Short mmCIF file of N, CA and C in Angstrom, two decimals:
data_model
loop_
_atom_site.label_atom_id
_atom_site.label_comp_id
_atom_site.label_asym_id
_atom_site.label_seq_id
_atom_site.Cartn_x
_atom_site.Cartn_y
_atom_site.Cartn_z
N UNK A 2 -2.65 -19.31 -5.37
CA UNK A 2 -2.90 -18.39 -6.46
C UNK A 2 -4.26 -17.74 -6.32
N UNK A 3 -4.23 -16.36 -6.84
CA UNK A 3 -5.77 -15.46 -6.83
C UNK A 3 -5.87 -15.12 -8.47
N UNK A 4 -7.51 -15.05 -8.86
CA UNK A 4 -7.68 -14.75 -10.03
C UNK A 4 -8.64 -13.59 -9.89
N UNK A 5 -8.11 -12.54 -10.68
CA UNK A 5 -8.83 -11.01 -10.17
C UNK A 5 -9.48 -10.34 -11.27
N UNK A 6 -10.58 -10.01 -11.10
CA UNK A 6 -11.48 -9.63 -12.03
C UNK A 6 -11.88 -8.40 -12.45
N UNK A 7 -11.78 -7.33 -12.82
CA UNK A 7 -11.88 -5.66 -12.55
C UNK A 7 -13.01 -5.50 -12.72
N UNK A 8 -13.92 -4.39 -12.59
CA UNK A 8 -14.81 -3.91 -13.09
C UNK A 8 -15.47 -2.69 -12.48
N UNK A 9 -16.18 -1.60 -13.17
CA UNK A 9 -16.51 -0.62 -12.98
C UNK A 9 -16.42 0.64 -13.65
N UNK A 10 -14.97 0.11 -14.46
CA UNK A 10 -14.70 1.69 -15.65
C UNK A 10 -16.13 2.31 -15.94
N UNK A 11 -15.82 2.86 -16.74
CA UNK A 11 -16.52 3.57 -18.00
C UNK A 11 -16.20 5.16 -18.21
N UNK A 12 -16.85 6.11 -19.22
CA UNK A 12 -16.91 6.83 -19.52
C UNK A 12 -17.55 8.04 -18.51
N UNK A 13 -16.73 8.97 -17.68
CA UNK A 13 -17.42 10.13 -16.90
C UNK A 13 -16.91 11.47 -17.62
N UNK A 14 -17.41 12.42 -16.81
CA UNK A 14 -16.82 13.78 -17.12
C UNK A 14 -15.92 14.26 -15.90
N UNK A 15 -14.98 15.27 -16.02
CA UNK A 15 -13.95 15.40 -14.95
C UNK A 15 -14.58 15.95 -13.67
N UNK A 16 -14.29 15.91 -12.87
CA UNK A 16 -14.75 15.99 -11.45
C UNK A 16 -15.44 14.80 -10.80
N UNK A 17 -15.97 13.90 -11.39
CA UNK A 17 -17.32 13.27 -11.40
C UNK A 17 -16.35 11.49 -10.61
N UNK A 18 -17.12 10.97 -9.97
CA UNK A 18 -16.73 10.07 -9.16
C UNK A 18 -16.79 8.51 -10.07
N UNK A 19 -16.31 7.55 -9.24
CA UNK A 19 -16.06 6.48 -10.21
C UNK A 19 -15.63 5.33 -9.40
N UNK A 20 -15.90 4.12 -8.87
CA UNK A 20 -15.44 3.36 -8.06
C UNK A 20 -15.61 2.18 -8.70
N UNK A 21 -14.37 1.74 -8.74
CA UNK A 21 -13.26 0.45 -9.33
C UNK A 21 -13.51 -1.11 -8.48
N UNK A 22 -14.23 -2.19 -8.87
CA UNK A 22 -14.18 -3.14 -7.87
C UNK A 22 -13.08 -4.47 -8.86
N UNK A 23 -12.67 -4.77 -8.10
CA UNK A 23 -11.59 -6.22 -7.87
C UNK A 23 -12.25 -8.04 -7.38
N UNK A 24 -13.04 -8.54 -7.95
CA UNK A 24 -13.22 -9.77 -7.07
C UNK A 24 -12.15 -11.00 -7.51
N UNK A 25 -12.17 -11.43 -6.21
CA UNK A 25 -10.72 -12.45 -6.41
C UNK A 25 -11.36 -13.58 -6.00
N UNK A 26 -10.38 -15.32 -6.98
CA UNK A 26 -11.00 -15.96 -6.22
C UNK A 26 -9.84 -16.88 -5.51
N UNK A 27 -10.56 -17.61 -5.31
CA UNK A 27 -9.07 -18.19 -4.14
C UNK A 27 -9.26 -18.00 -2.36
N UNK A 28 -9.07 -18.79 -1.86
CA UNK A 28 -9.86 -19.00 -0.70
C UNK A 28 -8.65 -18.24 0.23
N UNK A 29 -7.29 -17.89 -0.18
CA UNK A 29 -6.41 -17.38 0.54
C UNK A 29 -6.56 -15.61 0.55
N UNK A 30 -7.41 -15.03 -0.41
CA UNK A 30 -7.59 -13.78 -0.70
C UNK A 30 -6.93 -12.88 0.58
N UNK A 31 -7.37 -13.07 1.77
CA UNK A 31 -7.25 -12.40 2.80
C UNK A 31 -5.83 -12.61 3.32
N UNK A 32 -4.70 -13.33 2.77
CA UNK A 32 -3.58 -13.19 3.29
C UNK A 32 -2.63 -12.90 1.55
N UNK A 33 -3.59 -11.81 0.71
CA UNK A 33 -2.89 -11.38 -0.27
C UNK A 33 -2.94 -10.05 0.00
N UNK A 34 -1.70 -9.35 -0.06
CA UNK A 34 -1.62 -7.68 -0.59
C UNK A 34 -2.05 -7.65 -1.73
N UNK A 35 -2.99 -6.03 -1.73
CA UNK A 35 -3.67 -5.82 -3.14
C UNK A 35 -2.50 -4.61 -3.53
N UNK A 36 -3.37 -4.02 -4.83
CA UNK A 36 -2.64 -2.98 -5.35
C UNK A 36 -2.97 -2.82 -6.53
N UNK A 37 -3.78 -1.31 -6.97
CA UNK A 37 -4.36 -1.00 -8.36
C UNK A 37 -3.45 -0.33 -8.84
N UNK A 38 -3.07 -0.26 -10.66
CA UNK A 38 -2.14 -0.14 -11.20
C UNK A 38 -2.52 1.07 -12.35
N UNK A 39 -2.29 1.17 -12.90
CA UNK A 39 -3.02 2.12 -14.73
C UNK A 39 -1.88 2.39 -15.41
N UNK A 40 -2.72 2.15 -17.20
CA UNK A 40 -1.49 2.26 -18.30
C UNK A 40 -2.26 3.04 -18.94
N UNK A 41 -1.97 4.35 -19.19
CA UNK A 41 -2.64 5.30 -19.85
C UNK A 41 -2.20 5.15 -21.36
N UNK A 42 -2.56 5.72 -22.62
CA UNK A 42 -2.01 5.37 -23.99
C UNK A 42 -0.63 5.63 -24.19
N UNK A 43 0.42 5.13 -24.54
CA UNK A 43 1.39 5.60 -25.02
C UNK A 43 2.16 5.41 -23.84
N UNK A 44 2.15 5.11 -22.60
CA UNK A 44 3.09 5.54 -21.16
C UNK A 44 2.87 3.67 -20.62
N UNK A 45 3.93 3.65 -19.87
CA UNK A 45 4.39 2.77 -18.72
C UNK A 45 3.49 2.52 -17.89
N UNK A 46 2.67 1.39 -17.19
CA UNK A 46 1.96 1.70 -16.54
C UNK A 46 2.76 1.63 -15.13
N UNK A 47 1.84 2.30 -14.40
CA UNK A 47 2.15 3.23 -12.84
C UNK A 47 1.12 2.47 -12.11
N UNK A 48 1.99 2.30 -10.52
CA UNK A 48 1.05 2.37 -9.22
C UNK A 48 0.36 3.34 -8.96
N UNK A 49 -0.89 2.87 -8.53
CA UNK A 49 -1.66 3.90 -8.22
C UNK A 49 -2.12 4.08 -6.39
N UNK A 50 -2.45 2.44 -6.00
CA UNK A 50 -2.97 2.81 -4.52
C UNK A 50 -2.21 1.17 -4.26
N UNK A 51 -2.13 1.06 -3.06
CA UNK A 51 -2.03 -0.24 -2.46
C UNK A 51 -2.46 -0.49 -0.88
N UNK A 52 -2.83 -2.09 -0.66
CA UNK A 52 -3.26 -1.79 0.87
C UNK A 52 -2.81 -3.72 1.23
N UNK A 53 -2.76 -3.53 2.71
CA UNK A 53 -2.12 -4.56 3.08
C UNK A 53 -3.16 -5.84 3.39
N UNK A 54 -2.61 -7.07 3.56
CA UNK A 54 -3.68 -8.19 4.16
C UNK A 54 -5.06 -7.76 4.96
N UNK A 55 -4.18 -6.75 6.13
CA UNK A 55 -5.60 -6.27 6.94
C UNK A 55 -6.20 -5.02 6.56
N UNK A 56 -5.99 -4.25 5.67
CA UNK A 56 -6.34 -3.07 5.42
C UNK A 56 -5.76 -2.24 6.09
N UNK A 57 -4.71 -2.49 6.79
CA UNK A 57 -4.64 -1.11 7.60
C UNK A 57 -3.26 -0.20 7.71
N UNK A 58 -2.23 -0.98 6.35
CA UNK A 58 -1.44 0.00 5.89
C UNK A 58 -1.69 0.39 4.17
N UNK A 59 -1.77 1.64 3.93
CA UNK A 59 -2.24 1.79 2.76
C UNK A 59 -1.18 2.92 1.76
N UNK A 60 -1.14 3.18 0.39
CA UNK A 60 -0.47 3.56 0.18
C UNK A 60 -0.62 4.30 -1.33
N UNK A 61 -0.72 5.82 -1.78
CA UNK A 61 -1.17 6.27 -2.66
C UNK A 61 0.01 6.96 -3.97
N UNK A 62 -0.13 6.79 -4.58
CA UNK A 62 0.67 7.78 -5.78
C UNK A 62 0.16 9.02 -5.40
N UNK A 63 1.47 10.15 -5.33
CA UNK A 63 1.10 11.87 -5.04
C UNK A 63 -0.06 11.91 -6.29
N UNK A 64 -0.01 11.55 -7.25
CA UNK A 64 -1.12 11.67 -8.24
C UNK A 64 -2.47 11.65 -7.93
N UNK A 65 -2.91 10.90 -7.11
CA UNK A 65 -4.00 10.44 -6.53
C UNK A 65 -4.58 10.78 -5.33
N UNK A 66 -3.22 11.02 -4.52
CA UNK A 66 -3.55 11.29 -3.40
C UNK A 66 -4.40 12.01 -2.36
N UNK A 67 -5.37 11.84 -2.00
CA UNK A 67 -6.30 12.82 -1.61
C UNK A 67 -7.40 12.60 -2.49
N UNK A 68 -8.03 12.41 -3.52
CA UNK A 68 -8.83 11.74 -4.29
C UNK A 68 -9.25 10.53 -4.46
N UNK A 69 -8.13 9.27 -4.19
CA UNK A 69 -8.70 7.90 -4.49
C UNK A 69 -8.64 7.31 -2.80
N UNK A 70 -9.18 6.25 -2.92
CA UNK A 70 -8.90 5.71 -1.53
C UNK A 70 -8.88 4.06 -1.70
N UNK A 71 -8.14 3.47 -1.40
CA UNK A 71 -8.43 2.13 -1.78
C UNK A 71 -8.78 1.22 -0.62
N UNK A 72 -9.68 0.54 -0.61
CA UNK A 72 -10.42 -0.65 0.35
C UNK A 72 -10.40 -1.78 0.16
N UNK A 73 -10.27 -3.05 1.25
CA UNK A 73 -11.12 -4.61 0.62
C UNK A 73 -11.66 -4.80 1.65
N UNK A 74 -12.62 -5.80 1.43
CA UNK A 74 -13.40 -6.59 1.57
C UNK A 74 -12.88 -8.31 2.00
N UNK A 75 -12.50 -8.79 3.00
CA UNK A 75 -12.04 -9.97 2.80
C UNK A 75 -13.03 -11.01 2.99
N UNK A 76 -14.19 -10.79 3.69
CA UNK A 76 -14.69 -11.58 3.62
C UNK A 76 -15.50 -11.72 2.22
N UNK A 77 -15.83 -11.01 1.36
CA UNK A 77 -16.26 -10.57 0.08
C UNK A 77 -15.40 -10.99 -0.95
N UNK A 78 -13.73 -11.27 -0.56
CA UNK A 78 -12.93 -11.69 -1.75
C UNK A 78 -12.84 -10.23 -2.51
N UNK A 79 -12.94 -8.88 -2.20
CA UNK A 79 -12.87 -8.16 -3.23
C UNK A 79 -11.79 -6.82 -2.90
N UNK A 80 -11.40 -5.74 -3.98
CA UNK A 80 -10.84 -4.72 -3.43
C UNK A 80 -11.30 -3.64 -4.10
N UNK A 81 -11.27 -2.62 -3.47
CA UNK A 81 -11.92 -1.49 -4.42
C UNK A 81 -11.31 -0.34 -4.42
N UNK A 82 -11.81 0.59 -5.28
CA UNK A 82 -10.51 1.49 -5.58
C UNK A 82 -12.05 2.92 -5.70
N UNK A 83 -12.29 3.74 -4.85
CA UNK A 83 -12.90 5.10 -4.90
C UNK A 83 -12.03 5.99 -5.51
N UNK A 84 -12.84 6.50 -6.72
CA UNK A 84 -12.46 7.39 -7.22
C UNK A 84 -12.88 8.65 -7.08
N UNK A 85 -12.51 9.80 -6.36
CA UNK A 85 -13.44 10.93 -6.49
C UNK A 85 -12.28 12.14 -7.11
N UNK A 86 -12.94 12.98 -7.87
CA UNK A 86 -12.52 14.39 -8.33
C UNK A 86 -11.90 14.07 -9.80
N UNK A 87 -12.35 13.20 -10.41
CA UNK A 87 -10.92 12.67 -11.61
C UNK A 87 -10.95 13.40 -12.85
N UNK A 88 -9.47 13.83 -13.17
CA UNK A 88 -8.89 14.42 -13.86
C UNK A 88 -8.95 13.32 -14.84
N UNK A 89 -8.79 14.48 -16.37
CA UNK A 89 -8.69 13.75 -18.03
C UNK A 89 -7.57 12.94 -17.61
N UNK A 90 -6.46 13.49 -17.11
CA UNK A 90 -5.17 12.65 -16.88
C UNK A 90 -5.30 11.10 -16.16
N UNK A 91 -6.56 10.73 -15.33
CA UNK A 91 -6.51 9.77 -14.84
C UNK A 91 -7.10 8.51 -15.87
N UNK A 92 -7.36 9.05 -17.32
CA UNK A 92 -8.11 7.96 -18.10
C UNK A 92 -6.89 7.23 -18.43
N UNK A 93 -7.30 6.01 -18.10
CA UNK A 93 -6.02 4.61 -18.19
C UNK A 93 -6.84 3.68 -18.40
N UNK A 94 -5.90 2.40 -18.90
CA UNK A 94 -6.94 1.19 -18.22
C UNK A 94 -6.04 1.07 -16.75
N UNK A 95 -7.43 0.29 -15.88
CA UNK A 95 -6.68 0.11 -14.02
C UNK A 95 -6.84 -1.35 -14.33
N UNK A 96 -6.14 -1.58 -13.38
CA UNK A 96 -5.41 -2.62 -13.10
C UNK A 96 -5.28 -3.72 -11.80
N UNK A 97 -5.78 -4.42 -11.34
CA UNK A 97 -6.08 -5.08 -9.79
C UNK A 97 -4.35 -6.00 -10.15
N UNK A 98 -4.00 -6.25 -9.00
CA UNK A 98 -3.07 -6.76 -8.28
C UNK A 98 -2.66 -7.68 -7.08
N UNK A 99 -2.34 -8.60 -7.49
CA UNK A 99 -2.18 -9.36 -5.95
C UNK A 99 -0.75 -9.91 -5.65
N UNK A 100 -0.53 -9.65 -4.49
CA UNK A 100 1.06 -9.98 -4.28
C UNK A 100 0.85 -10.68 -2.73
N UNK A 101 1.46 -12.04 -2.85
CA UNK A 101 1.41 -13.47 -1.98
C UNK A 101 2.20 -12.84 -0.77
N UNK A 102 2.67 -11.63 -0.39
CA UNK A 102 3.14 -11.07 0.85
C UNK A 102 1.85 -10.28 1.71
N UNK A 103 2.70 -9.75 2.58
CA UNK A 103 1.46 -8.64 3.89
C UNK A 103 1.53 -7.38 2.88
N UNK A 104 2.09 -6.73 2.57
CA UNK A 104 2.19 -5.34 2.01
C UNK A 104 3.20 -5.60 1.07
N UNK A 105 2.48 -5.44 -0.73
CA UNK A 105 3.33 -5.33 -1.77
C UNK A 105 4.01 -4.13 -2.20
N UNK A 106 3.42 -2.74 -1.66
CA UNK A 106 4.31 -1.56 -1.81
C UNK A 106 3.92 -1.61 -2.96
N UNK A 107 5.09 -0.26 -3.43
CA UNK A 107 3.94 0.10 -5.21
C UNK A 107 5.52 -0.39 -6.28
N UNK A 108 6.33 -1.41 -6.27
CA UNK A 108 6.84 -2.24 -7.09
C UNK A 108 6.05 -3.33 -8.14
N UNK A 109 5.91 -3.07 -9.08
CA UNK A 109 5.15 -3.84 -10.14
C UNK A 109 5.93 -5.29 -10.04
N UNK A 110 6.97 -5.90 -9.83
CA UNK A 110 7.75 -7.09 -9.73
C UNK A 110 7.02 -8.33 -8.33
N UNK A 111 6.55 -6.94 -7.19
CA UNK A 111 6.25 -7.87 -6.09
C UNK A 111 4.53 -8.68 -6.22
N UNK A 112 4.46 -8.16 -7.85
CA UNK A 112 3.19 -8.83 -7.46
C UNK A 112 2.87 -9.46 -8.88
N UNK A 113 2.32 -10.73 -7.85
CA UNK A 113 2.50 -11.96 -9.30
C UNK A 113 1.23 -12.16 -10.05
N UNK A 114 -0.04 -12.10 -9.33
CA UNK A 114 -1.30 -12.00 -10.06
C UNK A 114 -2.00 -10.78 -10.47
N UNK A 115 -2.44 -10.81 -11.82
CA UNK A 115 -2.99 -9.11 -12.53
C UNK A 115 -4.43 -9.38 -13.00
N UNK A 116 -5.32 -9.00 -12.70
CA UNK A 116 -6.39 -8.77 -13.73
C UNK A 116 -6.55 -8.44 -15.11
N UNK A 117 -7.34 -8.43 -15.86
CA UNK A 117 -7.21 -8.34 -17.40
C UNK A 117 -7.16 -6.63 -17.95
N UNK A 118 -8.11 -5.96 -16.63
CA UNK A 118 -8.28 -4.30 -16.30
C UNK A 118 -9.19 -4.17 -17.48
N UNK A 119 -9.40 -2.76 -16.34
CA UNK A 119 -11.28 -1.87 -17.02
C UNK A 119 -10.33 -0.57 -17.10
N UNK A 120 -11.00 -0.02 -18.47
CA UNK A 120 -10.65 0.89 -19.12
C UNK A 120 -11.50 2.20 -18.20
N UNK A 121 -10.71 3.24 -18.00
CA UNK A 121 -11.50 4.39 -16.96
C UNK A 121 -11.38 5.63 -17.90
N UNK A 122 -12.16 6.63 -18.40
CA UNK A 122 -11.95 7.56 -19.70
C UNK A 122 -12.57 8.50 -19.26
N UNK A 123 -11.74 10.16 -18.78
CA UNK A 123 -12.85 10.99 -18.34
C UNK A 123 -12.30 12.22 -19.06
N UNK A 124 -13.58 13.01 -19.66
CA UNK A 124 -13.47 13.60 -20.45
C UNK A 124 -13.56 14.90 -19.55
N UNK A 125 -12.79 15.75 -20.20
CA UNK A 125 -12.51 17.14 -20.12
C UNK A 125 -13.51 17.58 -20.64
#
């Protein structure tokens, strides 16, 4: 099991950058797929980015795409989520993710550990 911690939200203006960190603990971190999530008010929450054990298959919502980039850290225990260019539409709370496979893909079912999530709010 991993226990995942969010942090970084807060309050920007649109365009303006924003980077999301994840620390996990659990000594297996590095053989977990990550994957950041967001539930905006009123809506379902949605995948947003995902990336594999080694970092090196990764995977974005067209929403995002080209704007966020998601990274970890394994020896750090952590994952992070770059935000650049963000739209009012991206204010959600986000969401860290861990799924006990190589690559969880953006299925909310394949992944069994969630963070409590940081609220991200960018004003128009």
């Amino acid at each position: 099991q991993v226990q995942l911690v969010e942090s970084g939200g807060g309050l920007v203006q649109a365009g303006d950058s924003l980077t999301l960190s994840c620390a996990a603990s659990g000594r297996t971190f590095s053989r977990f797929a990550m994957a950041w999530f967001r539930q905006a008010p009123g809506k379902e929450r949605e995948f947003v980015a995902a990336i594999s054990w080694t970092g090196t298959i990764t995977s974005y919502a067209d929403s995002v795409k080209g704007r966020f980039t998601i990274s970890r850290g394994n020896a750090k225990n952590t994952v992070s989520l770059q935000m650049n260019s963000l739209k009012f539409e991206d204010t959600a709370v986000y969401y860290c993710a861990a799924a006990n496979t190589y690559y969880g893909g953006i299925k909310q079912d394949e992944y069994t550990n969630w963070g409590q999530g940081t609220q991200v709010t960018v004003s128009s």
